[in-house]
PDB file of C-alpha atoms in Angstrom:
ATOM      1  CA  UNK A 223     -95.271-154.507-133.983  1.00 45.00           C
ATOM      2  CA  UNK A 224     -95.898-158.186-134.022  1.00 48.00           C
ATOM      3  CA  UNK A 225     -93.266-160.469-134.756  1.00 58.00           C
ATOM      4  CA  UNK A 226     -90.434-158.766-133.445  1.00 62.00           C
ATOM      5  CA  UNK A 227     -86.811-160.151-133.163  1.00 63.00           C
ATOM      6  CA  UNK A 228     -84.431-159.345-130.310  1.00 60.00           C
ATOM      7  CA  UNK A 229     -81.183-160.037-129.175  1.00 63.00           C
ATOM      8  CA  UNK A 230     -79.444-159.302-126.064  1.00 67.00           C
ATOM      9  CA  UNK A 231     -75.178-158.346-126.618  1.00 69.00           C
ATOM     10  CA  UNK A 232     -72.833-159.892-124.321  1.00 80.00           C
ATOM     11  CA  UNK A 233     -72.782-156.477-122.035  1.00 89.00           C
ATOM     12  CA  UNK A 234     -75.579-156.344-119.719  1.00 87.00           C
ATOM     13  CA  UNK A 235     -78.293-154.072-121.031  1.00 88.00           C
ATOM     14  CA  UNK A 236     -78.051-154.290-124.980  1.00 92.00           C
ATOM     15  CA  UNK A 237     -81.015-154.781-126.976  1.00 89.00           C
ATOM     16  CA  UNK A 238     -80.874-155.670-130.987  1.00 90.00           C
ATOM     17  CA  UNK A 239     -84.444-155.614-131.959  1.00 90.00           C
ATOM     18  CA  UNK A 240     -85.876-155.785-135.109  1.00 90.00           C
ATOM     19  CA  UNK A 241     -89.156-154.533-135.674  1.00 88.00           C
ATOM     20  CA  UNK A 242     -91.151-157.440-138.830  1.00 87.00           C
ATOM     21  CA  UNK A 243     -91.424-155.391-142.033  1.00 88.00           C
ATOM     22  CA  UNK A 244     -95.033-155.666-144.158  1.00 90.00           C
ATOM     23  CA  UNK A 245     -94.836-155.612-147.705  1.00 90.00           C
ATOM     24  CA  UNK A 246     -96.575-156.120-151.049  1.00 92.00           C
ATOM     25  CA  UNK A 247     -95.912-154.191-154.492  1.00 95.00           C
ATOM     26  CA  UNK A 248     -95.421-150.203-153.126  1.00 94.00           C
ATOM     27  CA  UNK A 249     -93.287-151.024-150.251  1.00 90.00           C
ATOM     28  CA  UNK A 250     -93.289-152.057-146.949  1.00 88.00           C
ATOM     29  CA  UNK A 251     -94.565-150.833-143.411  1.00 91.00           C
ATOM     30  CA  UNK A 252     -92.974-151.238-140.296  1.00 88.00           C
ATOM     31  CA  UNK A 253     -93.486-150.141-136.311  1.00 88.00           C
ATOM     32  CA  UNK A 254     -90.448-148.962-135.316  1.00 91.00           C
ATOM     33  CA  UNK A 255     -91.129-147.963-131.665  1.00 91.00           C
ATOM     34  CA  UNK A 256     -93.834-148.815-129.633  1.00 88.00           C
ATOM     35  CA  UNK A 257     -93.519-147.272-126.398  1.00 91.00           C
ATOM     36  CA  UNK A 258     -95.507-150.280-124.916  1.00 90.00           C
ATOM     37  CA  UNK A 259     -94.042-153.266-127.124  1.00 88.00           C
ATOM     38  CA  UNK A 260     -90.477-151.538-126.047  1.00 89.00           C
ATOM     39  CA  UNK A 261     -91.175-151.766-121.611  1.00 89.00           C
ATOM     40  CA  UNK A 262     -92.716-155.657-121.897  1.00 86.00           C
ATOM     41  CA  UNK A 263     -88.910-155.561-124.135  1.00 84.00           C
ATOM     42  CA  UNK A 264     -87.058-153.803-121.268  1.00 83.00           C
ATOM     43  CA  UNK A 265     -86.086-150.946-122.676  1.00 88.00           C
ATOM     44  CA  UNK A 266     -88.139-148.556-120.971  1.00 87.00           C
ATOM     45  CA  UNK A 267     -86.791-144.839-121.259  1.00 94.00           C
ATOM     46  CA  UNK A 268     -88.923-142.266-121.695  1.00 95.00           C
ATOM     47  CA  UNK A 269     -87.826-140.211-125.097  1.00 97.00           C
ATOM     48  CA  UNK A 270     -87.775-137.238-125.893  1.00 98.00           C
ATOM     49  CA  UNK A 271     -85.870-136.078-128.251  1.00 97.00           C
ATOM     50  CA  UNK A 272     -85.290-137.865-131.957  1.00 97.00           C
ATOM     51  CA  UNK A 273     -81.723-137.266-134.526  1.00 97.00           C
ATOM     52  CA  UNK A 274     -81.413-137.859-137.958  1.00 98.00           C
ATOM     53  CA  UNK A 275     -77.807-137.653-139.315  1.00 97.00           C
ATOM     54  CA  UNK A 276     -76.440-137.875-142.899  1.00 98.00           C
ATOM     55  CA  UNK A 277     -72.773-139.312-143.229  1.00 98.00           C
ATOM     56  CA  UNK A 278     -72.282-139.014-147.502  1.00 98.00           C
ATOM     57  CA  UNK A 279     -69.187-140.838-147.323  1.00 98.00           C
ATOM     58  CA  UNK A 280     -68.034-144.352-146.678  1.00 98.00           C
ATOM     59  CA  UNK A 281     -65.797-145.021-143.805  1.00 98.00           C
ATOM     60  CA  UNK A 282     -66.924-142.087-141.976  1.00 98.00           C
ATOM     61  CA  UNK A 283     -66.966-142.295-138.536  1.00 98.00           C
ATOM     62  CA  UNK A 284     -68.945-139.881-135.624  1.00 97.00           C
ATOM     63  CA  UNK A 285     -68.225-141.094-132.374  1.00 94.00           C
ATOM     64  CA  UNK A 286     -67.347-142.584-130.122  1.00 98.00           C
ATOM     65  CA  UNK A 287     -70.182-139.712-127.899  1.00 98.00           C
ATOM     66  CA  UNK A 288     -71.760-140.138-124.421  1.00 98.00           C
ATOM     67  CA  UNK A 289     -73.644-137.358-122.518  1.00 98.00           C
ATOM     68  CA  UNK A 290     -73.250-137.283-118.588  1.00 98.00           C
ATOM     69  CA  UNK A 291     -74.770-136.743-115.257  1.00 98.00           C
ATOM     70  CA  UNK A 292     -77.258-134.886-115.156  1.00 98.00           C
ATOM     71  CA  UNK A 293     -78.089-134.975-119.506  1.00 98.00           C
ATOM     72  CA  UNK A 294     -77.395-138.099-120.069  1.00 98.00           C
ATOM     73  CA  UNK A 295     -79.129-139.935-122.596  1.00 98.00           C
ATOM     74  CA  UNK A 296     -80.169-144.336-123.606  1.00 98.00           C
ATOM     75  CA  UNK A 297     -80.767-144.320-127.525  1.00 98.00           C
ATOM     76  CA  UNK A 298     -82.746-145.640-130.079  1.00 97.00           C
ATOM     77  CA  UNK A 299     -80.115-145.895-133.305  1.00 98.00           C
ATOM     78  CA  UNK A 300     -81.601-147.435-136.091  1.00 97.00           C
ATOM     79  CA  UNK A 301     -80.661-146.558-139.907  1.00 98.00           C
ATOM     80  CA  UNK A 302     -83.345-144.994-142.400  1.00 96.00           C
ATOM     81  CA  UNK A 303     -81.218-145.769-145.361  1.00 98.00           C
ATOM     82  CA  UNK A 304     -77.529-147.192-146.484  1.00 98.00           C
ATOM     83  CA  UNK A 305     -75.815-148.805-143.767  1.00 98.00           C
ATOM     84  CA  UNK A 306     -73.466-148.373-140.357  1.00 98.00           C
ATOM     85  CA  UNK A 307     -71.607-150.399-138.586  1.00 98.00           C
ATOM     86  CA  UNK A 308     -73.086-149.194-135.142  1.00 98.00           C
ATOM     87  CA  UNK A 309     -70.774-149.412-131.664  1.00 97.00           C
ATOM     88  CA  UNK A 310     -71.708-148.672-127.958  1.00 97.00           C
ATOM     89  CA  UNK A 311     -68.982-148.860-125.439  1.00 98.00           C
ATOM     90  CA  UNK A 312     -69.397-149.873-121.447  1.00 98.00           C
ATOM     91  CA  UNK A 313     -68.201-146.508-119.182  1.00 98.00           C
ATOM     92  CA  UNK A 314     -69.805-147.455-115.537  1.00 97.00           C
ATOM     93  CA  UNK A 315     -67.500-147.618-113.186  1.00 96.00           C
ATOM     94  CA  UNK A 316     -67.560-151.183-111.842  1.00 96.00           C
ATOM     95  CA  UNK A 317     -69.108-152.604-114.872  1.00 96.00           C
ATOM     96  CA  UNK A 318     -67.960-156.941-115.233  1.00 96.00           C
ATOM     97  CA  UNK A 319     -68.204-155.263-118.664  1.00 96.00           C
ATOM     98  CA  UNK A 320     -66.250-151.663-118.271  1.00 97.00           C
ATOM     99  CA  UNK A 321     -64.442-150.689-121.160  1.00 97.00           C
ATOM    100  CA  UNK A 322     -65.636-153.450-123.510  1.00 97.00           C
ATOM    101  CA  UNK A 323     -67.669-152.897-126.635  1.00 97.00           C
ATOM    102  CA  UNK A 324     -70.252-154.398-128.699  1.00 96.00           C
ATOM    103  CA  UNK A 325     -71.181-153.875-132.424  1.00 96.00           C
ATOM    104  CA  UNK A 326     -74.157-154.324-134.959  1.00 95.00           C
ATOM    105  CA  UNK A 327     -75.080-153.661-138.671  1.00 97.00           C
ATOM    106  CA  UNK A 328     -77.960-151.191-138.870  1.00 98.00           C
ATOM    107  CA  UNK A 329     -79.302-150.765-142.844  1.00 98.00           C
ATOM    108  CA  UNK A 330     -81.720-149.849-144.275  1.00 96.00           C
ATOM    109  CA  UNK A 331     -82.374-153.418-145.759  1.00 95.00           C
ATOM    110  CA  UNK A 332     -82.259-155.753-142.466  1.00 95.00           C
ATOM    111  CA  UNK A 333     -84.069-152.860-140.085  1.00 95.00           C
ATOM    112  CA  UNK A 334     -82.588-153.824-136.341  1.00 96.00           C
ATOM    113  CA  UNK A 335     -81.728-151.448-134.228  1.00 96.00           C
ATOM    114  CA  UNK A 336     -79.569-150.573-131.125  1.00 96.00           C
ATOM    115  CA  UNK A 337     -81.258-150.491-128.178  1.00 96.00           C
ATOM    116  CA  UNK A 338     -77.947-148.244-125.508  1.00 97.00           C
ATOM    117  CA  UNK A 339     -79.567-147.593-121.478  1.00 96.00           C
ATOM    118  CA  UNK A 340     -77.233-145.036-119.849  1.00 97.00           C
ATOM    119  CA  UNK A 341     -73.241-145.332-119.410  1.00 98.00           C
ATOM    120  CA  UNK A 342     -73.306-146.482-122.745  1.00 98.00           C
ATOM    121  CA  UNK A 343     -70.677-143.974-125.563  1.00 98.00           C
ATOM    122  CA  UNK A 344     -72.135-144.634-129.013  1.00 98.00           C
ATOM    123  CA  UNK A 345     -70.562-143.590-132.386  1.00 98.00           C
ATOM    124  CA  UNK A 346     -70.473-145.590-136.004  1.00 98.00           C
ATOM    125  CA  UNK A 347     -69.199-146.275-138.960  1.00 98.00           C
ATOM    126  CA  UNK A 348     -70.727-145.902-141.909  1.00 98.00           C
ATOM    127  CA  UNK A 349     -71.237-149.051-144.639  1.00 98.00           C
ATOM    128  CA  UNK A 350     -73.152-147.649-147.801  1.00 98.00           C
ATOM    129  CA  UNK A 351     -72.706-143.739-149.023  1.00 98.00           C
ATOM    130  CA  UNK A 352     -75.783-141.541-147.486  1.00 98.00           C
ATOM    131  CA  UNK A 353     -76.449-142.742-145.410  1.00 98.00           C
ATOM    132  CA  UNK A 354     -78.924-141.985-142.407  1.00 98.00           C
ATOM    133  CA  UNK A 355     -79.183-142.458-138.647  1.00 98.00           C
ATOM    134  CA  UNK A 356     -82.146-142.237-137.050  1.00 98.00           C
ATOM    135  CA  UNK A 357     -82.425-141.879-133.038  1.00 98.00           C
ATOM    136  CA  UNK A 358     -84.513-141.591-130.503  1.00 98.00           C
ATOM    137  CA  UNK A 359     -82.397-139.835-127.029  1.00 98.00           C
ATOM    138  CA  UNK A 360     -83.854-140.148-123.233  1.00 98.00           C
ATOM    139  CA  UNK A 361     -82.910-136.566-122.215  1.00 98.00           C
ATOM    140  CA  UNK A 362     -82.418-133.312-124.278  1.00 98.00           C
ATOM    141  CA  UNK A 363     -78.706-132.209-126.376  1.00 97.00           C
ATOM    142  CA  UNK A 364     -76.812-130.729-123.199  1.00 98.00           C
ATOM    143  CA  UNK A 365     -73.420-129.651-125.190  1.00 97.00           C
ATOM    144  CA  UNK A 366     -72.141-129.151-121.811  1.00 98.00           C
ATOM    145  CA  UNK A 367     -72.115-132.343-120.460  1.00 98.00           C
ATOM    146  CA  UNK A 368     -71.202-133.776-124.040  1.00 97.00           C
ATOM    147  CA  UNK A 369     -67.496-136.532-124.148  1.00 97.00           C
ATOM    148  CA  UNK A 370     -65.672-138.789-126.074  1.00 98.00           C
ATOM    149  CA  UNK A 371     -63.596-141.065-125.730  1.00 98.00           C
ATOM    150  CA  UNK A 372     -60.790-142.015-129.128  1.00 98.00           C
ATOM    151  CA  UNK A 373     -62.368-143.729-132.512  1.00 98.00           C
ATOM    152  CA  UNK A 374     -58.993-146.029-132.198  1.00 97.00           C
ATOM    153  CA  UNK A 375     -58.818-146.642-128.793  1.00 98.00           C
ATOM    154  CA  UNK A 376     -56.085-149.849-128.136  1.00 97.00           C
ATOM    155  CA  UNK A 377     -57.651-150.073-124.977  1.00 97.00           C
ATOM    156  CA  UNK A 378     -61.336-150.833-126.244  1.00 98.00           C
ATOM    157  CA  UNK A 379     -60.014-151.918-129.058  1.00 98.00           C
ATOM    158  CA  UNK A 380     -62.628-152.093-131.392  1.00 98.00           C
ATOM    159  CA  UNK A 381     -62.789-153.721-134.944  1.00 97.00           C
ATOM    160  CA  UNK A 382     -63.996-151.404-137.103  1.00 98.00           C
ATOM    161  CA  UNK A 383     -64.957-152.278-141.108  1.00 98.00           C
ATOM    162  CA  UNK A 384     -63.161-149.959-142.511  1.00 97.00           C
ATOM    163  CA  UNK A 385     -60.849-150.266-145.554  1.00 94.00           C
ATOM    164  CA  UNK A 386     -58.957-146.976-146.007  1.00 95.00           C
ATOM    165  CA  UNK A 387     -58.824-143.921-143.649  1.00 97.00           C
ATOM    166  CA  UNK A 388     -61.748-143.151-141.613  1.00 98.00           C
ATOM    167  CA  UNK A 389     -63.381-139.780-142.821  1.00 98.00           C
ATOM    168  CA  UNK A 390     -63.461-137.990-138.838  1.00 98.00           C
ATOM    169  CA  UNK A 391     -64.321-134.676-137.726  1.00 97.00           C
ATOM    170  CA  UNK A 392     -61.186-132.642-135.445  1.00 96.00           C
ATOM    171  CA  UNK A 393     -63.089-133.284-132.143  1.00 95.00           C
ATOM    172  CA  UNK A 394     -63.685-138.020-132.715  1.00 97.00           C
ATOM    173  CA  UNK A 395     -59.403-137.478-134.291  1.00 96.00           C
ATOM    174  CA  UNK A 396     -58.121-135.565-130.747  1.00 96.00           C
ATOM    175  CA  UNK A 397     -60.449-137.305-128.398  1.00 97.00           C
ATOM    176  CA  UNK A 398     -58.923-138.367-124.913  1.00 97.00           C
ATOM    177  CA  UNK A 399     -58.519-142.756-124.057  1.00 98.00           C
ATOM    178  CA  UNK A 400     -59.980-144.540-121.434  1.00 97.00           C
ATOM    179  CA  UNK A 401     -56.923-145.318-119.578  1.00 97.00           C
ATOM    180  CA  UNK A 402     -57.225-141.014-119.122  1.00 96.00           C
ATOM    181  CA  UNK A 403     -61.496-140.979-118.553  1.00 96.00           C
ATOM    182  CA  UNK A 404     -62.447-140.691-115.093  1.00 96.00           C
ATOM    183  CA  UNK A 405     -66.465-141.895-115.817  1.00 97.00           C
ATOM    184  CA  UNK A 406     -69.477-139.695-114.521  1.00 97.00           C
ATOM    185  CA  UNK A 407     -70.747-143.445-114.796  1.00 98.00           C
ATOM    186  CA  UNK A 408     -71.357-146.243-112.297  1.00 96.00           C
ATOM    187  CA  UNK A 409     -72.859-149.869-112.165  1.00 95.00           C
ATOM    188  CA  UNK A 410     -75.535-150.899-110.601  1.00 89.00           C
ATOM    189  CA  UNK A 411     -75.396-154.459-111.232  1.00 76.00           C
TER     190      UNK A 411
END
């Protein structure tokens, strides 16, 4: 994973990672995760589950989701096909950036990944048809701890790159607002 490019977001804890791609006439190779290398970058989560989702339509919004303790999840997100605008929202009580969001374009072409630590809600919108999202999680799926915030909450104010009405699940369309949310996460400076 030589020549890895990282950038820290304006919200503490979020890290965008761009692994090197090595290509030739056959295609390319990229090492997308190495525990040793990532630990050296300050990403020390122990991942226990990989997830892979496909969103067929452009403008599909998934999120903004999280799992509460004791099954809170850090995530390492990348796009294997297509492109997404990936968003993380700080939901750590006491954080100087509580309720703020950061967004990043992740695509198969740019190879970028986003590390999202525990204490953030996560969502994305598809920018291309048939976009595939692949992400590692630091805890197993525990439906009893699932939570969500509304994708269009005006207090959060995410600037989604949408050109028409989004494709949403019923759950995401009716998720609670940040103002009605009692976060189970605490900022630890």
